[in-house]
Coordinates of C-alpha atoms in Angstrom, one line a residue:
M1 CA 0.0 0.0 0.0
S2 CA 1.3 3.5 -0.8
E3 CA 0.4 6.7 0.8
A4 CA -0.1 10.2 -0.5
S5 CA 2.7 12.7 -0.2
A6 CA 1.1 14.4 2.8
A7 CA 0.8 12.7 6.1
P8 CA -2.9 11.8 6.6
T9 CA -4.8 12.7 9.7
V10 CA -5.8 9.9 12.1
R11 CA -9.5 9.6 12.8
I12 CA -9.9 8.3 16.3
V13 CA -12.8 5.9 16.7
R14 CA -13.7 4.9 20.2
T15 CA -15.4 1.7 20.9
R16 CA -18.9 2.1 22.4
K17 CA -19.8 0.0 25.4
G18 CA -22.1 -2.8 24.3
G19 CA -20.9 -2.6 20.7
D20 CA -19.6 -5.4 18.6
S21 CA -16.0 -4.1 18.4
Q22 CA -13.4 -5.5 20.7
N23 CA -12.0 -3.4 23.5
P24 CA -8.7 -1.8 22.2
T25 CA -6.8 -3.3 25.2
T26 CA -8.3 -6.7 24.5
E27 CA -7.3 -6.4 20.8
Y28 CA -3.6 -5.9 21.6
S29 CA -3.7 -8.5 24.3
S30 CA -5.2 -11.1 21.9
L31 CA -2.4 -10.4 19.3
L32 CA 0.3 -10.5 22.0
H33 CA -1.1 -13.8 23.3
T34 CA -0.9 -15.3 19.8
V35 CA 2.6 -14.2 19.2
R36 CA 3.8 -15.4 22.7
N37 CA 2.2 -18.8 22.3
L38 CA 4.1 -19.3 19.1
G39 CA 7.3 -18.7 20.9
L40 CA 8.1 -15.5 18.9
L41 CA 9.2 -13.6 22.0
G42 CA 12.0 -16.0 22.7
R43 CA 15.6 -14.9 22.4
R44 CA 17.8 -15.9 19.5
T45 CA 21.2 -15.2 21.2
G46 CA 23.0 -17.6 18.8
F47 CA 21.8 -15.6 15.8
Y48 CA 23.2 -12.3 17.3
W49 CA 26.5 -13.9 18.2
G50 CA 26.8 -15.1 14.6
V51 CA 26.1 -11.7 13.2
F52 CA 28.6 -10.1 15.6
A53 CA 31.3 -12.6 14.7
A54 CA 30.8 -12.1 11.0
L55 CA 31.0 -8.3 11.5
V56 CA 34.2 -8.6 13.5
L57 CA 35.8 -10.8 10.9
I58 CA 34.9 -8.3 8.2
T59 CA 36.3 -5.5 10.3
V60 CA 39.5 -7.4 10.8
G61 CA 39.7 -8.0 7.0
L62 CA 39.2 -4.3 6.4
G63 CA 42.0 -3.6 8.8
V64 CA 44.3 -6.0 6.9
G65 CA 43.3 -4.4 3.6
F66 CA 43.9 -0.9 5.1
V67 CA 47.5 -1.8 6.1
L68 CA 48.3 -3.6 2.8
L69 CA 46.9 -0.8 0.6
G70 CA 49.0 1.9 2.4
D71 CA 49.2 5.2 0.5
S72 CA 46.5 4.5 -2.1
W73 CA 43.2 6.2 -2.9
Y74 CA 41.7 2.8 -3.0
Q75 CA 41.6 3.3 0.8
L76 CA 38.3 5.2 0.1
I77 CA 36.7 1.8 -0.7
I78 CA 37.8 0.6 2.7
A79 CA 36.3 3.7 4.2
G80 CA 33.0 3.2 2.5
V81 CA 32.7 -0.5 3.5
L82 CA 33.7 0.5 7.1
G83 CA 30.8 2.9 7.1
I84 CA 28.4 0.1 6.2
I85 CA 29.9 -2.3 8.8
L86 CA 29.6 0.4 11.6
T87 CA 26.0 0.8 10.7
Q88 CA 25.5 -2.9 11.1
F89 CA 27.1 -2.7 14.5
A90 CA 24.7 0.1 15.3
F91 CA 21.8 -2.2 14.4
L92 CA 23.1 -4.7 16.9
A93 CA 23.3 -1.9 19.6
H94 CA 19.8 -0.9 18.8
E95 CA 18.5 -4.5 19.2
A96 CA 20.4 -4.9 22.5
S97 CA 18.8 -1.7 23.7
H98 CA 15.4 -3.3 23.2
R99 CA 16.4 -6.4 25.2
Q100 CA 16.3 -8.6 22.1
V101 CA 19.7 -10.3 22.5
F102 CA 20.0 -11.7 26.0
Q103 CA 17.4 -12.6 28.7
S104 CA 19.1 -10.4 31.2
G105 CA 18.4 -6.6 31.0
P106 CA 21.9 -5.7 32.4
A107 CA 23.5 -8.0 29.9
N108 CA 21.7 -6.3 27.0
D109 CA 22.7 -2.9 28.4
R110 CA 26.4 -3.9 28.6
A111 CA 26.4 -5.2 25.1
G112 CA 24.5 -2.2 23.8
R113 CA 26.8 0.2 25.6
V114 CA 30.0 -1.4 24.3
L115 CA 28.6 -1.7 20.7
A116 CA 27.3 1.9 20.6
N117 CA 30.1 3.7 22.4
L118 CA 33.2 1.6 21.6
F119 CA 32.4 0.2 18.1
V120 CA 30.1 2.8 16.6
G121 CA 31.1 5.9 18.5
I122 CA 27.7 7.2 19.5
S123 CA 26.4 7.5 23.1
Y124 CA 24.3 4.7 24.3
A125 CA 22.7 6.9 27.0
W126 CA 21.8 9.5 24.4
W127 CA 20.3 6.9 22.2
M128 CA 18.3 5.2 25.0
T129 CA 16.7 8.5 26.1
K130 CA 15.8 9.7 22.6
H131 CA 14.7 6.3 21.3
S132 CA 12.6 5.4 24.3
R133 CA 10.6 8.6 23.9
H134 CA 10.0 7.8 20.2
H135 CA 8.8 4.3 20.9
A136 CA 6.3 5.4 23.5
N137 CA 4.8 8.1 21.3
P138 CA 5.7 7.6 17.6
N139 CA 4.8 10.6 15.5
V140 CA 3.0 12.3 18.4
V141 CA 3.5 16.0 18.2
G142 CA 5.5 17.4 21.1
K143 CA 6.3 13.9 22.4
D144 CA 8.3 12.2 19.7
P145 CA 11.7 13.8 19.4
D146 CA 12.1 12.3 15.9
I147 CA 9.6 14.9 14.5
D148 CA 10.9 17.9 16.4
P149 CA 12.1 20.7 14.0
D150 CA 15.8 20.8 13.2
F151 CA 17.6 21.2 9.9
I152 CA 14.6 19.3 8.5
V153 CA 11.1 20.1 9.6
F154 CA 8.3 17.6 9.6
R155 CA 5.2 19.8 10.2
E156 CA 3.8 22.7 8.2
E157 CA 3.4 24.6 11.4
D158 CA 7.1 24.4 12.0
A159 CA 8.0 25.2 8.4
A160 CA 6.0 28.4 8.6
K161 CA 8.2 29.5 11.5
V162 CA 11.5 29.1 9.6
N163 CA 13.2 32.4 9.1
W164 CA 13.4 33.8 5.6
I165 CA 17.2 33.3 5.4
T166 CA 17.0 29.5 5.7
S167 CA 13.6 29.1 4.1
F168 CA 15.1 28.2 0.7
M169 CA 16.5 25.0 2.1
T170 CA 13.3 24.2 3.9
R171 CA 11.2 24.6 0.7
K172 CA 13.5 22.2 -1.1
Q173 CA 14.2 20.0 2.0
G174 CA 12.8 16.8 0.4
Y175 CA 15.4 16.9 -2.4
L176 CA 18.1 17.9 0.1
F177 CA 17.2 15.2 2.6
F178 CA 19.5 12.5 1.4
P179 CA 22.5 14.8 0.6
M180 CA 22.1 16.2 4.1
L181 CA 22.3 12.7 5.5
T182 CA 26.0 12.7 4.6
L183 CA 26.5 14.9 7.6
E184 CA 24.3 12.8 9.9
G185 CA 27.2 10.6 11.0
I186 CA 29.1 13.7 12.3
N187 CA 25.9 14.8 14.0
L188 CA 25.4 11.5 15.8
H189 CA 28.9 11.7 17.2
I190 CA 28.4 15.3 18.3
Q191 CA 25.1 14.5 20.0
G192 CA 26.8 11.7 21.9
F193 CA 29.6 14.0 23.2
K194 CA 27.1 16.8 24.0
T195 CA 25.1 14.3 26.1
V196 CA 28.0 12.7 28.1
F197 CA 29.6 16.1 28.8
G198 CA 26.3 17.9 29.4
K199 CA 24.5 18.7 32.6
G200 CA 21.7 16.2 32.3
K201 CA 21.6 12.8 34.0
V202 CA 23.6 10.2 32.2
D203 CA 23.8 6.5 33.3
K204 CA 27.4 5.3 33.5
R205 CA 28.6 8.8 32.4
W206 CA 32.3 8.3 33.0
L207 CA 32.3 4.8 31.4
E208 CA 30.7 6.3 28.3
I209 CA 33.1 9.2 28.3
S210 CA 36.1 6.9 28.5
M211 CA 34.7 4.6 25.7
L212 CA 33.8 7.5 23.4
T213 CA 37.0 9.4 23.8
S214 CA 39.2 6.2 23.5
R215 CA 37.4 5.2 20.4
I216 CA 37.7 8.4 18.6
V217 CA 41.3 9.1 19.6
I218 CA 42.5 5.6 18.5
Y219 CA 40.5 5.7 15.3
L220 CA 41.8 9.1 14.2
A221 CA 45.3 8.3 15.4
V222 CA 45.5 5.2 13.2
I223 CA 44.0 6.9 10.1
F224 CA 46.2 10.0 10.3
Y225 CA 49.4 7.9 11.2
F226 CA 49.1 5.6 8.2
L227 CA 47.7 7.9 5.6
P228 CA 48.8 11.3 4.1
L229 CA 46.9 14.2 5.6
G230 CA 44.6 14.8 2.6
M231 CA 43.9 11.2 2.2
A232 CA 43.2 10.8 5.9
F233 CA 40.6 13.5 5.9
A234 CA 39.0 12.0 2.7
F235 CA 38.9 8.6 4.4
V236 CA 37.2 9.9 7.5
G237 CA 34.8 12.0 5.3
V238 CA 33.8 9.0 3.2
Q239 CA 33.3 6.8 6.2
M240 CA 31.2 9.3 8.0
A241 CA 29.1 10.1 4.9
V242 CA 28.4 6.5 4.2
F243 CA 27.5 5.8 7.8
G244 CA 25.2 8.8 8.0
V245 CA 23.4 8.0 4.7
Y246 CA 23.0 4.3 5.6
M247 CA 21.6 5.1 9.1
G248 CA 19.2 7.7 7.8
A249 CA 18.1 5.6 4.8
S250 CA 17.3 2.8 7.3
F251 CA 15.4 4.8 9.9
A252 CA 13.7 7.4 7.7
P253 CA 11.2 5.2 5.8
N254 CA 9.7 3.9 9.1
H255 CA 7.6 6.9 10.0
K256 CA 8.2 9.9 7.8
G257 CA 5.1 10.8 5.8
M258 CA 2.9 8.6 8.1
P259 CA 0.1 10.1 10.2
Q260 CA 1.0 12.4 13.0
L261 CA -1.0 12.5 16.2
P262 CA -2.0 15.6 18.1
H263 CA -0.2 16.1 21.4
E264 CA -3.2 15.3 23.6
S265 CA -4.6 12.5 21.4
K266 CA -5.9 9.4 23.1
V267 CA -5.2 6.5 20.8
D268 CA -4.9 2.9 22.0
F269 CA -1.4 1.3 21.9
L270 CA -2.2 -1.0 19.0
R271 CA -3.4 1.7 16.7
R272 CA -0.9 4.3 17.8
Q273 CA 1.9 2.0 16.8
V274 CA 0.4 0.5 13.6
L275 CA -1.1 3.7 12.1
T276 CA 2.1 5.7 12.4
S277 CA 4.5 3.0 11.1
R278 CA 5.4 1.8 7.7
N279 CA 6.9 -1.6 6.8
I280 CA 9.3 -2.2 3.9
R281 CA 8.7 -5.2 1.6
G282 CA 11.6 -7.5 0.9
G283 CA 13.2 -10.8 1.7
T284 CA 16.2 -11.9 3.7
L285 CA 18.5 -9.4 2.0
M286 CA 16.2 -6.6 3.1
D287 CA 16.1 -8.0 6.6
T288 CA 19.9 -7.8 6.7
F289 CA 20.2 -4.4 4.9
M290 CA 17.8 -2.7 7.4
G291 CA 18.7 -4.7 10.5
G292 CA 15.0 -5.8 10.9
L293 CA 13.8 -2.2 10.8
N294 CA 11.8 -3.1 7.7
Y295 CA 9.3 -4.8 10.0
Q296 CA 8.7 -1.5 11.8
V297 CA 5.1 -2.2 12.7
E298 CA 6.0 -5.4 14.5
H299 CA 9.1 -3.8 16.0
H300 CA 6.9 -1.2 17.6
L301 CA 4.3 -3.7 18.8
F302 CA 6.8 -6.1 20.1
P303 CA 10.0 -4.1 20.7
N304 CA 11.8 -7.0 22.5
M305 CA 11.2 -9.4 19.6
A306 CA 14.4 -10.8 18.1
R307 CA 15.0 -10.1 14.4
P308 CA 14.6 -13.7 13.2
H309 CA 11.0 -13.8 14.5
L310 CA 9.8 -10.6 12.9
K311 CA 8.8 -12.1 9.6
K312 CA 6.5 -14.6 11.1
A313 CA 5.1 -11.9 13.4
Q314 CA 4.5 -9.8 10.4
E315 CA 2.3 -12.4 8.8
I316 CA 0.2 -12.7 11.9
T317 CA 0.0 -8.9 12.6
K318 CA -1.0 -8.0 9.0
E319 CA -3.8 -10.6 9.0
Y320 CA -5.0 -9.5 12.4
C321 CA -5.0 -5.8 11.4
Q322 CA -6.9 -6.6 8.2
S323 CA -9.5 -8.6 10.1
N324 CA -10.0 -5.7 12.5
K325 CA -10.0 -3.0 9.8
I326 CA -6.8 -1.4 11.1
L327 CA -4.8 0.3 8.3
Y328 CA -1.6 -1.6 7.8
T329 CA 1.0 0.1 5.6
E330 CA 3.9 -1.5 3.7
T331 CA 5.7 -0.3 0.6
G332 CA 8.8 -1.1 -1.4
L333 CA 12.1 0.6 -0.3
F334 CA 12.4 3.1 -3.1
E335 CA 8.7 3.8 -3.1
S336 CA 9.1 4.7 0.6
Y337 CA 12.0 7.1 -0.2
G338 CA 9.8 8.8 -2.8
I339 CA 7.0 9.2 -0.3
V340 CA 9.5 10.7 2.2
V341 CA 10.9 13.2 -0.3
A342 CA 7.4 14.2 -1.6
Y343 CA 6.1 14.6 2.0
L344 CA 9.1 16.7 3.1
N345 CA 8.8 19.0 0.0
K346 CA 5.1 19.5 0.7
V347 CA 5.8 20.4 4.3
G348 CA 8.6 22.7 3.2
L349 CA 6.2 24.7 1.0
A350 CA 4.8 26.3 4.2
A351 CA 8.1 28.1 4.6
R352 CA 8.1 31.7 3.4
D353 CA 9.6 32.4 0.0
P354 CA 13.2 33.4 0.5
F355 CA 12.9 36.0 -2.3
D356 CA 10.0 37.7 -0.5
C357 CA 12.0 40.2 1.5
P358 CA 10.2 41.0 4.8
M359 CA 10.8 44.7 4.3
V360 CA 9.4 44.7 0.8
Q361 CA 6.4 42.8 2.0
R362 CA 5.8 45.3 4.8
F363 CA 5.6 48.1 2.2
H364 CA 3.3 46.0 0.0
H365 CA 0.8 45.6 2.7
R366 CA 0.5 49.3 3.4

């Protein structure tokens, strides 16, 4: 199913007492009961160890290739592949943060913290805070940090507030979205350091500081020691750009262009998660490429479900939603990108025309 370029409005239907419809709480409980009885909430620790081992082996191979290539511009291929592998490590950190890997919560946190801080270079504490708020209220205005205005705005009301100097970018933000993702890798690192060195509460602050600083110092020291200055900067730039684009291209299709809920809306858990999420069609390759994020509906309904179980859960959830007349959205990957671009461009049109000088407009209205 595809959507229009603008995010549709959710119409909230409340079940009347004595009616034929199920109670919303009962609806989700029934679905959860089915999934649990099929064993789909069980851990698949062996799967994750296998993925981790494969990524480590590839990383070691990249290291060997890096040393053997030496002073060669073919190093940029190593940099690009490294950006991909670091994104895959980020997927594992994301899954550990959702308690998908181990039975023990602390074990998942330890794994997630090491993967995020030491391997990927982003703060686990920052991620947990931001991502937990998103999962609780996806696409809810004022509650989901993922739709808060930044360089990209996701609501026409926010676009209308953009100053006239930056409005040109906002009006074309859909087309600029993917090019801007080349800077997202740098932004993720910056957000991590801002969090651990900020005034807010940070769990295991000094551990994260030591991991993040050690990781970036060692990484940059190796790159700039083995490569000429210009090539070293190019290596880091390519790695960061690939990492940023891959991360953004994996997370953006999930909710952008889907319905947004008013701040005070009262929508039951099942509909809040399903109506605001979009699945991406594809087989095993897509599962690997997106780290299971292609099953976004199921991931939101069962956040602690291990990646290998999501496909079966998707079949059950889709059938359940159809039988209960709950809109279930799934598209192809590139179709989802087109929807995101069109939606962001439509939102951006609410920004003032940068060629309409405020002073000139003031005189025109006299």
